[in-house]
Short mmCIF file of C-alpha atoms in Angstrom, two decimals:
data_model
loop_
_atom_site.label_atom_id
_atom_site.label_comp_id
_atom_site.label_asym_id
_atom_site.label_seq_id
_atom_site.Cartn_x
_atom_site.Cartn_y
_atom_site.Cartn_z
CA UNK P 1 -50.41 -250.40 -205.06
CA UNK P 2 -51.09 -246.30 -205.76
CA UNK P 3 -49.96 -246.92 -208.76
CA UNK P 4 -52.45 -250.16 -209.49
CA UNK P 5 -55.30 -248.08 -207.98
CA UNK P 6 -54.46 -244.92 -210.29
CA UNK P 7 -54.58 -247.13 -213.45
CA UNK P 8 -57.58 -248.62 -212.10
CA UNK P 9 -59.01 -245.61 -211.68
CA UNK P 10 -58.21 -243.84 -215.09
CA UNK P 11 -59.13 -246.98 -216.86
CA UNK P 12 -62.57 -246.87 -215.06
CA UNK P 13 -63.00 -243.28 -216.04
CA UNK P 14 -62.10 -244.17 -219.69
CA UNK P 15 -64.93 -247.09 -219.55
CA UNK P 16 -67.33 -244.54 -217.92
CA UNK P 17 -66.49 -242.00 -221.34
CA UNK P 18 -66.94 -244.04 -223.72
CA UNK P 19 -69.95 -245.96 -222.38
CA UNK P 20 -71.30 -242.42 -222.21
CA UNK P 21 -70.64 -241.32 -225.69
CA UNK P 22 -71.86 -244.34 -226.91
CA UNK P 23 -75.52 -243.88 -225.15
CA UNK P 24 -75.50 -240.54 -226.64
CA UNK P 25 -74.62 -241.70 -230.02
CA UNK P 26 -77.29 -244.21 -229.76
CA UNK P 27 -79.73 -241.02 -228.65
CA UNK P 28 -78.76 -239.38 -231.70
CA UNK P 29 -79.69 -242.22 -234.00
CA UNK P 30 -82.83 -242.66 -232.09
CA UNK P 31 -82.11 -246.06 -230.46
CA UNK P 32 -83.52 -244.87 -227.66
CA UNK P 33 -83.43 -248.52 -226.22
CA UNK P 34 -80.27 -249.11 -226.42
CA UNK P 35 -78.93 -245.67 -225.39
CA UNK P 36 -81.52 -246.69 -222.37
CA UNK P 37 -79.85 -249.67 -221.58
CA UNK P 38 -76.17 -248.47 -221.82
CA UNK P 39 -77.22 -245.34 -219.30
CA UNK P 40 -79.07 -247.81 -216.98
CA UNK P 41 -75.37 -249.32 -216.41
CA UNK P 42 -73.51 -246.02 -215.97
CA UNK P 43 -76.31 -244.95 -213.46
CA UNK P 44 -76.52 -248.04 -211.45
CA UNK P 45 -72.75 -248.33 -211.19
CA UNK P 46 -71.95 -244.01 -210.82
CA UNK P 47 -75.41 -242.72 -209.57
CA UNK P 48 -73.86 -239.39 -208.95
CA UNK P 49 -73.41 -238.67 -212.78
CA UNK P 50 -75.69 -236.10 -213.43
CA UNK P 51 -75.16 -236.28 -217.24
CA UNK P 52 -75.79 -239.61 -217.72
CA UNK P 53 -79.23 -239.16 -215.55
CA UNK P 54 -79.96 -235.98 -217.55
CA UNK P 55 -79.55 -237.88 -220.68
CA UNK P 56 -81.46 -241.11 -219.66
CA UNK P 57 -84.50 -238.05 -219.13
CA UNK P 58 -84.18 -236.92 -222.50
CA UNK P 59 -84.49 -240.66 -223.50
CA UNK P 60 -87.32 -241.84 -221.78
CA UNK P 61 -89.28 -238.13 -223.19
CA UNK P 62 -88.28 -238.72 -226.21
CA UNK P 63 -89.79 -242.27 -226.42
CA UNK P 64 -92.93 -240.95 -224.25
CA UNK P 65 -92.43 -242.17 -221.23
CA UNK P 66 -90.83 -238.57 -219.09
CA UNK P 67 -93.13 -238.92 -216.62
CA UNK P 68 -91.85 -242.41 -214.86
CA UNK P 69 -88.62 -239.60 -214.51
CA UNK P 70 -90.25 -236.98 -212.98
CA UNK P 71 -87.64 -237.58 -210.01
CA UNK P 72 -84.78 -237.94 -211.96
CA UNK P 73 -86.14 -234.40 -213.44
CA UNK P 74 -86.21 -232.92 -209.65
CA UNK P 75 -82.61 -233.67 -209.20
CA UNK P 76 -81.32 -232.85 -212.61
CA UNK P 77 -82.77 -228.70 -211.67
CA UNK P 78 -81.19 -228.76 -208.25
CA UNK P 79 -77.74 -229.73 -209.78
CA UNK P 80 -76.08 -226.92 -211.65
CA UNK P 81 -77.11 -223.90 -213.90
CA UNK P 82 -75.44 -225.45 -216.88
CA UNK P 83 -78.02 -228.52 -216.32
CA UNK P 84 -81.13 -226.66 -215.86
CA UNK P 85 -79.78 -224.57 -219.32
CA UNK P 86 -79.55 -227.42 -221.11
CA UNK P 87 -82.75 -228.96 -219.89
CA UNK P 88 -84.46 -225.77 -220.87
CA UNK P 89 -83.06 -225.72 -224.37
CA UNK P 90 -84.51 -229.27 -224.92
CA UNK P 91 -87.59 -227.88 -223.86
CA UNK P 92 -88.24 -225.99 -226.08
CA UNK P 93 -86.25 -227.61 -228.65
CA UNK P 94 -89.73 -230.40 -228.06
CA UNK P 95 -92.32 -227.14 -228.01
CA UNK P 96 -92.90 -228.17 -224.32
CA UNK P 97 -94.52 -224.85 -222.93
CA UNK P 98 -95.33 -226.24 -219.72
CA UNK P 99 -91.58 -227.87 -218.78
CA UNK P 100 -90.04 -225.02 -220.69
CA UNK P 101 -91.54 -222.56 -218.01
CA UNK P 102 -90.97 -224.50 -214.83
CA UNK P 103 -87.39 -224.46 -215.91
CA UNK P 104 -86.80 -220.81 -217.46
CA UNK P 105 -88.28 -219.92 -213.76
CA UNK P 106 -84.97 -221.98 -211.79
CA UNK P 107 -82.45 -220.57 -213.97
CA UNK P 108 -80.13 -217.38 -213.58
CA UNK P 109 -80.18 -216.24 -217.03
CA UNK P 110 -83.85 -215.27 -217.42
CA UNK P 111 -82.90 -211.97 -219.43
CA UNK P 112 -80.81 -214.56 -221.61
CA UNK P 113 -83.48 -216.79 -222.84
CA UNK P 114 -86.79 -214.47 -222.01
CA UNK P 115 -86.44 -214.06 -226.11
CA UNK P 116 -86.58 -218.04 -226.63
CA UNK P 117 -89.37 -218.59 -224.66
CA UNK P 118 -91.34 -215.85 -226.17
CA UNK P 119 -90.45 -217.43 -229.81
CA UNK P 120 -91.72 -220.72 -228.66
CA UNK P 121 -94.80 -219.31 -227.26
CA UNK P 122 -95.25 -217.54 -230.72
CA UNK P 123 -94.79 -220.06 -232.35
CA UNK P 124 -97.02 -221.99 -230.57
CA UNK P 125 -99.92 -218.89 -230.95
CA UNK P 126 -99.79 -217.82 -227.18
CA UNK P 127 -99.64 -214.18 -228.05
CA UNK P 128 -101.83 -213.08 -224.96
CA UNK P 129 -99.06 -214.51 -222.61
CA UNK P 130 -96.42 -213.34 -224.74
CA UNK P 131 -97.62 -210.22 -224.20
CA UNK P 132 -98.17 -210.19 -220.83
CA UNK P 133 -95.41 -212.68 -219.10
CA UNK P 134 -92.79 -212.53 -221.80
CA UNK P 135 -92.76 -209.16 -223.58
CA UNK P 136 -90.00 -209.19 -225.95
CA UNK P 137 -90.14 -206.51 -228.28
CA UNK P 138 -89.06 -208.57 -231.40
CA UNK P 139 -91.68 -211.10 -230.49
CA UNK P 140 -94.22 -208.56 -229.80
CA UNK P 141 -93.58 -206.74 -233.27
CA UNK P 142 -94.60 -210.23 -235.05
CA UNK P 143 -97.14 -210.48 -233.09
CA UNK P 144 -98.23 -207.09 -234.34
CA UNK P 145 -97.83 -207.65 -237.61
CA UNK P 146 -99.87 -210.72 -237.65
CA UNK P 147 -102.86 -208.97 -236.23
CA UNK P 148 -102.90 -206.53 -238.61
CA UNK P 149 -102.67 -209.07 -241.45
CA UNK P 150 -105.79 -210.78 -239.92
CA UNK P 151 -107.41 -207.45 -239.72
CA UNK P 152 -106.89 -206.59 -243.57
CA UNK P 153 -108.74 -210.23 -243.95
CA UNK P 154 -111.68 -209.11 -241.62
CA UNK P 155 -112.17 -206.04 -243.33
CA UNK P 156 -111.91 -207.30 -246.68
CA UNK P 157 -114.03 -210.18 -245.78
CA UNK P 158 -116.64 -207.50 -244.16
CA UNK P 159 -116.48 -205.15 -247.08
CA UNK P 160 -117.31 -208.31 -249.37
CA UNK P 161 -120.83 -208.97 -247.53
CA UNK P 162 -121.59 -205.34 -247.76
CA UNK P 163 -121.21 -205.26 -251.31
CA UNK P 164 -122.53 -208.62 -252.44
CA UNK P 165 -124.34 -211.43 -250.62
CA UNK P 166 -123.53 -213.80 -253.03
CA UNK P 167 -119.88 -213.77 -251.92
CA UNK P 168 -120.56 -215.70 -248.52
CA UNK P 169 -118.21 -218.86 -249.91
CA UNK P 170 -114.97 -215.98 -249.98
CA UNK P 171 -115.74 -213.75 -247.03
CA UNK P 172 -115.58 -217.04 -245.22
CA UNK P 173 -112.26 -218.43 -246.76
CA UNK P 174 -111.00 -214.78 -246.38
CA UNK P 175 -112.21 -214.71 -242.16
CA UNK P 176 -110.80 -218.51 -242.06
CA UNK P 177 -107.26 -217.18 -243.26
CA UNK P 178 -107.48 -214.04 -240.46
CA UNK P 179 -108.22 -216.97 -237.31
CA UNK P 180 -104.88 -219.10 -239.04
CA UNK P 181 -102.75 -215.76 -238.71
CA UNK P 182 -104.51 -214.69 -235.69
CA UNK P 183 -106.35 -217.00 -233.93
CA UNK P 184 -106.83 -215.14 -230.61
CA UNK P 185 -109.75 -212.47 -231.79
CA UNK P 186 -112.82 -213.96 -230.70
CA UNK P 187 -114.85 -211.58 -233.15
CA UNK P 188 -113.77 -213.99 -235.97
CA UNK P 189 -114.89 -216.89 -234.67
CA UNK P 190 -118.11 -214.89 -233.97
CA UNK P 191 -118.62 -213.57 -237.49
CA UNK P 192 -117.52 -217.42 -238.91
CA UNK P 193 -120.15 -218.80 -236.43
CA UNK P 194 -123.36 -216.62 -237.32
CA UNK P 195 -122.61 -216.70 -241.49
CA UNK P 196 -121.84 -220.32 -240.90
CA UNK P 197 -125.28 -220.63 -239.05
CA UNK P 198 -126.88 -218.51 -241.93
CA UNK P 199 -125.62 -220.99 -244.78
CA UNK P 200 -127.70 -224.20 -241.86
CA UNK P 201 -123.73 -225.58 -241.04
CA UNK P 202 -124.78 -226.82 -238.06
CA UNK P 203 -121.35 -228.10 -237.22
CA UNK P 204 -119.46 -225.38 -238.31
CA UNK P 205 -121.33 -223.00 -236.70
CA UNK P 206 -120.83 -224.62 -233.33
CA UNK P 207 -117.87 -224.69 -233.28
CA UNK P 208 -116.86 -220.73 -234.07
CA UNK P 209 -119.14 -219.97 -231.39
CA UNK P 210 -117.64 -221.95 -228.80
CA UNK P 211 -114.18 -220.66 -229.84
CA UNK P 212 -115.51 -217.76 -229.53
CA UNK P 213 -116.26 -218.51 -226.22
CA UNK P 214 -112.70 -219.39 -225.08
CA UNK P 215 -111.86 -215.56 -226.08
CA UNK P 216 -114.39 -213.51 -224.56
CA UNK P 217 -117.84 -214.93 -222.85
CA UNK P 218 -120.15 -212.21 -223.84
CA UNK P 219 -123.81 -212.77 -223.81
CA UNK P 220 -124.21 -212.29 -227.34
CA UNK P 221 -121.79 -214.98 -228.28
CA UNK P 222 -123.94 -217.14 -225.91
CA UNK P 223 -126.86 -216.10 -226.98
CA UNK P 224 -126.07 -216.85 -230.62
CA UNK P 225 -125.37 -220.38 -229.61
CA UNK P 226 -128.48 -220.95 -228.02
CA UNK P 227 -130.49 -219.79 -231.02
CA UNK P 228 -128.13 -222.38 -233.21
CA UNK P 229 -129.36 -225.13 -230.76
CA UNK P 230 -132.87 -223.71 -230.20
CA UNK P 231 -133.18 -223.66 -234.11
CA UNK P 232 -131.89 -227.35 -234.45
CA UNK P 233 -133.79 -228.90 -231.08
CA UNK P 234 -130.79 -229.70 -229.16
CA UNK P 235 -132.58 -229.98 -226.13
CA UNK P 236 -129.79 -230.97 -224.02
CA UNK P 237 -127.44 -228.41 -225.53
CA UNK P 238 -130.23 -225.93 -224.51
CA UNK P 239 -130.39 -226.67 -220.92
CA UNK P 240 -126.63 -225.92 -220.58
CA UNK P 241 -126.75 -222.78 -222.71
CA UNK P 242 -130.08 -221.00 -221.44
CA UNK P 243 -128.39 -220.32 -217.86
CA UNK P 244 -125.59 -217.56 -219.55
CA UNK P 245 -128.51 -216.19 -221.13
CA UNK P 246 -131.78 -216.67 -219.49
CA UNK P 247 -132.67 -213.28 -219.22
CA UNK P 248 -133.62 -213.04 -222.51
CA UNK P 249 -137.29 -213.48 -223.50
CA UNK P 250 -137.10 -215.56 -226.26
CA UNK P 251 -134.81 -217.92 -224.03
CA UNK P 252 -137.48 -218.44 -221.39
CA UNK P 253 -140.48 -218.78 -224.45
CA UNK P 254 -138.45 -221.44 -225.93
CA UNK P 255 -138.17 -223.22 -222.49
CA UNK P 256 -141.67 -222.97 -221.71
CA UNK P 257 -142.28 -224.48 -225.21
CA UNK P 258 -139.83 -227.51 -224.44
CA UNK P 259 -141.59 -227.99 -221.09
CA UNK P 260 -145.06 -227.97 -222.74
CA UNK P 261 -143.64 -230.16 -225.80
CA UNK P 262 -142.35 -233.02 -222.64
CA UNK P 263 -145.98 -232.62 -221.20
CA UNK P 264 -147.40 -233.61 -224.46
CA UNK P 265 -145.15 -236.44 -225.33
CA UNK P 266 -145.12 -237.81 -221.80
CA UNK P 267 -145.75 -242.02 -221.93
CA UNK P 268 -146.69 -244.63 -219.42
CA UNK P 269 -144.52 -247.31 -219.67
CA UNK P 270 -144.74 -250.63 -218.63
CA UNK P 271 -141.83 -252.17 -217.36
CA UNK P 272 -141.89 -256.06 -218.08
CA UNK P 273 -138.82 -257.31 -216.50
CA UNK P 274 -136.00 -255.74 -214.37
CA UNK P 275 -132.79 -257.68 -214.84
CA UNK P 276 -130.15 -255.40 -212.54
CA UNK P 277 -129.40 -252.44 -214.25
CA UNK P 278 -131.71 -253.49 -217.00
CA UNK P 279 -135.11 -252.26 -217.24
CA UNK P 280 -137.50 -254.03 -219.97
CA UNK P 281 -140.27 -252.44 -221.90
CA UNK P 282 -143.37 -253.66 -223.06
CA UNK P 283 -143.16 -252.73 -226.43
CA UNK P 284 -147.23 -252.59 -227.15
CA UNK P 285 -146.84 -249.53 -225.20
CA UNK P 286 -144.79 -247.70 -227.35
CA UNK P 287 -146.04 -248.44 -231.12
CA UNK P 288 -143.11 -245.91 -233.21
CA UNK P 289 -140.57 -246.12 -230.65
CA UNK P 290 -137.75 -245.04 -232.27
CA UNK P 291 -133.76 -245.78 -231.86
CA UNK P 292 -132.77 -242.03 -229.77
CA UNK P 293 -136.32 -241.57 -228.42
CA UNK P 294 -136.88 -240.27 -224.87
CA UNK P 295 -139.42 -241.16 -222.79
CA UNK P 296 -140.67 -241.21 -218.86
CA UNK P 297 -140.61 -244.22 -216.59
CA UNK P 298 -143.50 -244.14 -214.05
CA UNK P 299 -142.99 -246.20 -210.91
CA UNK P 300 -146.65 -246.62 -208.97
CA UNK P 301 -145.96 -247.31 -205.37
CA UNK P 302 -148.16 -247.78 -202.03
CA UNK P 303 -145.75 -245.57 -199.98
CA UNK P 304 -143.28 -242.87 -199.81
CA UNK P 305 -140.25 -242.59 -198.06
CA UNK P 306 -137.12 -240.35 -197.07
CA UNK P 307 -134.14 -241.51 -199.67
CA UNK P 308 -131.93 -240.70 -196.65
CA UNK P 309 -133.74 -241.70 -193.04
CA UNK P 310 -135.75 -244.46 -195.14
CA UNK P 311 -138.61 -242.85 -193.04
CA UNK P 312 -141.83 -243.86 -194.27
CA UNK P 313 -143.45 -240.33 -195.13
CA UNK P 314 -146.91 -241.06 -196.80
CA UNK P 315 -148.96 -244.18 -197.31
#
């Protein structure tokens, strides 16, 4: 009988090995169902092999669909340091900054792979938290180099305008190649934005000074931006804007104007029909209503009353 139950045994562990190297194979290869499937098995029938549950998570990320794991993940970390290492090399193996981090912060070995997370936040143009979470000095020498590479651009770019006018077309190509080297200097975006507003590139324009924005939130970055939107009537673009910079004289004149301009083109409109949410307009109202237009709604009523008590307050 020991001897039945040690064969049974063994021959139960040799099933167990080669199921497992078979979902792993089928990982490789990207089957990712059928490694699934196999691991599924092992799981359900050992649900104390943490390999085979660390392996079904790397499945079900790699086929986009991690986060039905997220438990599975949980007891992976609070298994064994070899585990969590290997979790956090397929981390960033996948560029995943976020997992990456909540793992390099359970391990032992921070000193050991403070380098590889730097690289992958490099890599990934995080040079600000580089710098201050993860400051290796190899990393931070690239990092270096890059910004004075972008520089050179900048300067070169600058040096252009001062020189000629007419080169606007390759001051901007040269300031485009500074942000790809070095896209963490706001003062790029800023100088893209204003020659892109300068050349009427609306679009462009917009968006240098809103990334701009997401590096330093200085007035005259905003202030730029409201003159882009002032200059191309985007009233609604305006109203968020003029807040950040309302100080500013010609920010309040240009409101006043947009209040006076809403006075003028203020309509009565008939409504003909309410259907719901639906309102319908009399047309003969309106003679060039145009698609976009915007107009006021007047509602005449015998009373007033509180929106919250439902008193009546004036007849």
């Amino acid at each position: 009988a020991v001897l039945i139950l040690g064969f049974t045994k063994m021959a139960a562990a040799q099933g167990l090995y080669e199921d497992y190297q078979s979902a792993v194979a089928n990982y490789k290869a990207g089957s990712y169902v059928n490694s699934e499937k196999i691991l599924e098995e092992i799981i359900t029938e050992y649900p104390d092999y943490i390999p085979a549950k660390l392996l079904y998570y790397k499945v079900s990320y790699s086929s986009g669909d991690a986060e039905k794991n997220d438990f599975m993940l949980k007891q992976i970390l609070n298994s064994s340091e070899n585990e969590r290492e290997e979790l956090l090399n397929f981390f960033i193996e996948k560029e995943d900054v976020v997992r990456a981090e909540d793992v390099y912060k359970q391990i032992s070995k921070k000193e050991e792979y403070r380098y590889k997370i730097a690289e992958l936040l490099y890599r990934k143009k995080m040079y600000s938290k580089v710098i201050r979470e993860y400051p290796d000095k190899k990393i931070i020498s690239l990092i270096e180099k890059d910004k004075n590479t972008a520089d050179s651009y900048y300067f070169k770019a600058m040096e252009l305008l001062k020189k000629d006018n007419s080169k606007v077309p390759q001051a901007e190509e040269m300031l485009e190649e500074a942000v790809k080297v070095y896209p963490v200097n706001y003062i790029y975006y800023y100088k893209l934005g204003q020659m892109y507003a300068d050349s009427k590139n609306f679009y462009l324009a917009e968006y240098n000074f809103k990334k701009a924005l997401e590096y330093n939130e200085s007035k005259e970055i905003y202030l730029n931006l409201f003159r882009l939107y002032a200059e191309n009537n985007e009233y609604e673009m305006i109203y968020r804007i003029a807040p950040y910079v309302i100080e500013y004289p010609e920010v309040k004149l240009k409101l006043q104007e947009m209040y006076a301009q809403n006075k003028r083109d203020k309509n009565s409109i008939r409504v003909s029909k309410a259907d719901g949410n639906l309102l319908y307009i009399e047309k003969s109202q309106l003679p060039k209503l145009n698609i976009g237009d915007a107009f006021f709604i007047e509602k005449k009523a015998s009373a007033i009353f509180d929106k919250v008590s439902g008193e009546k307050l004036y007849e």
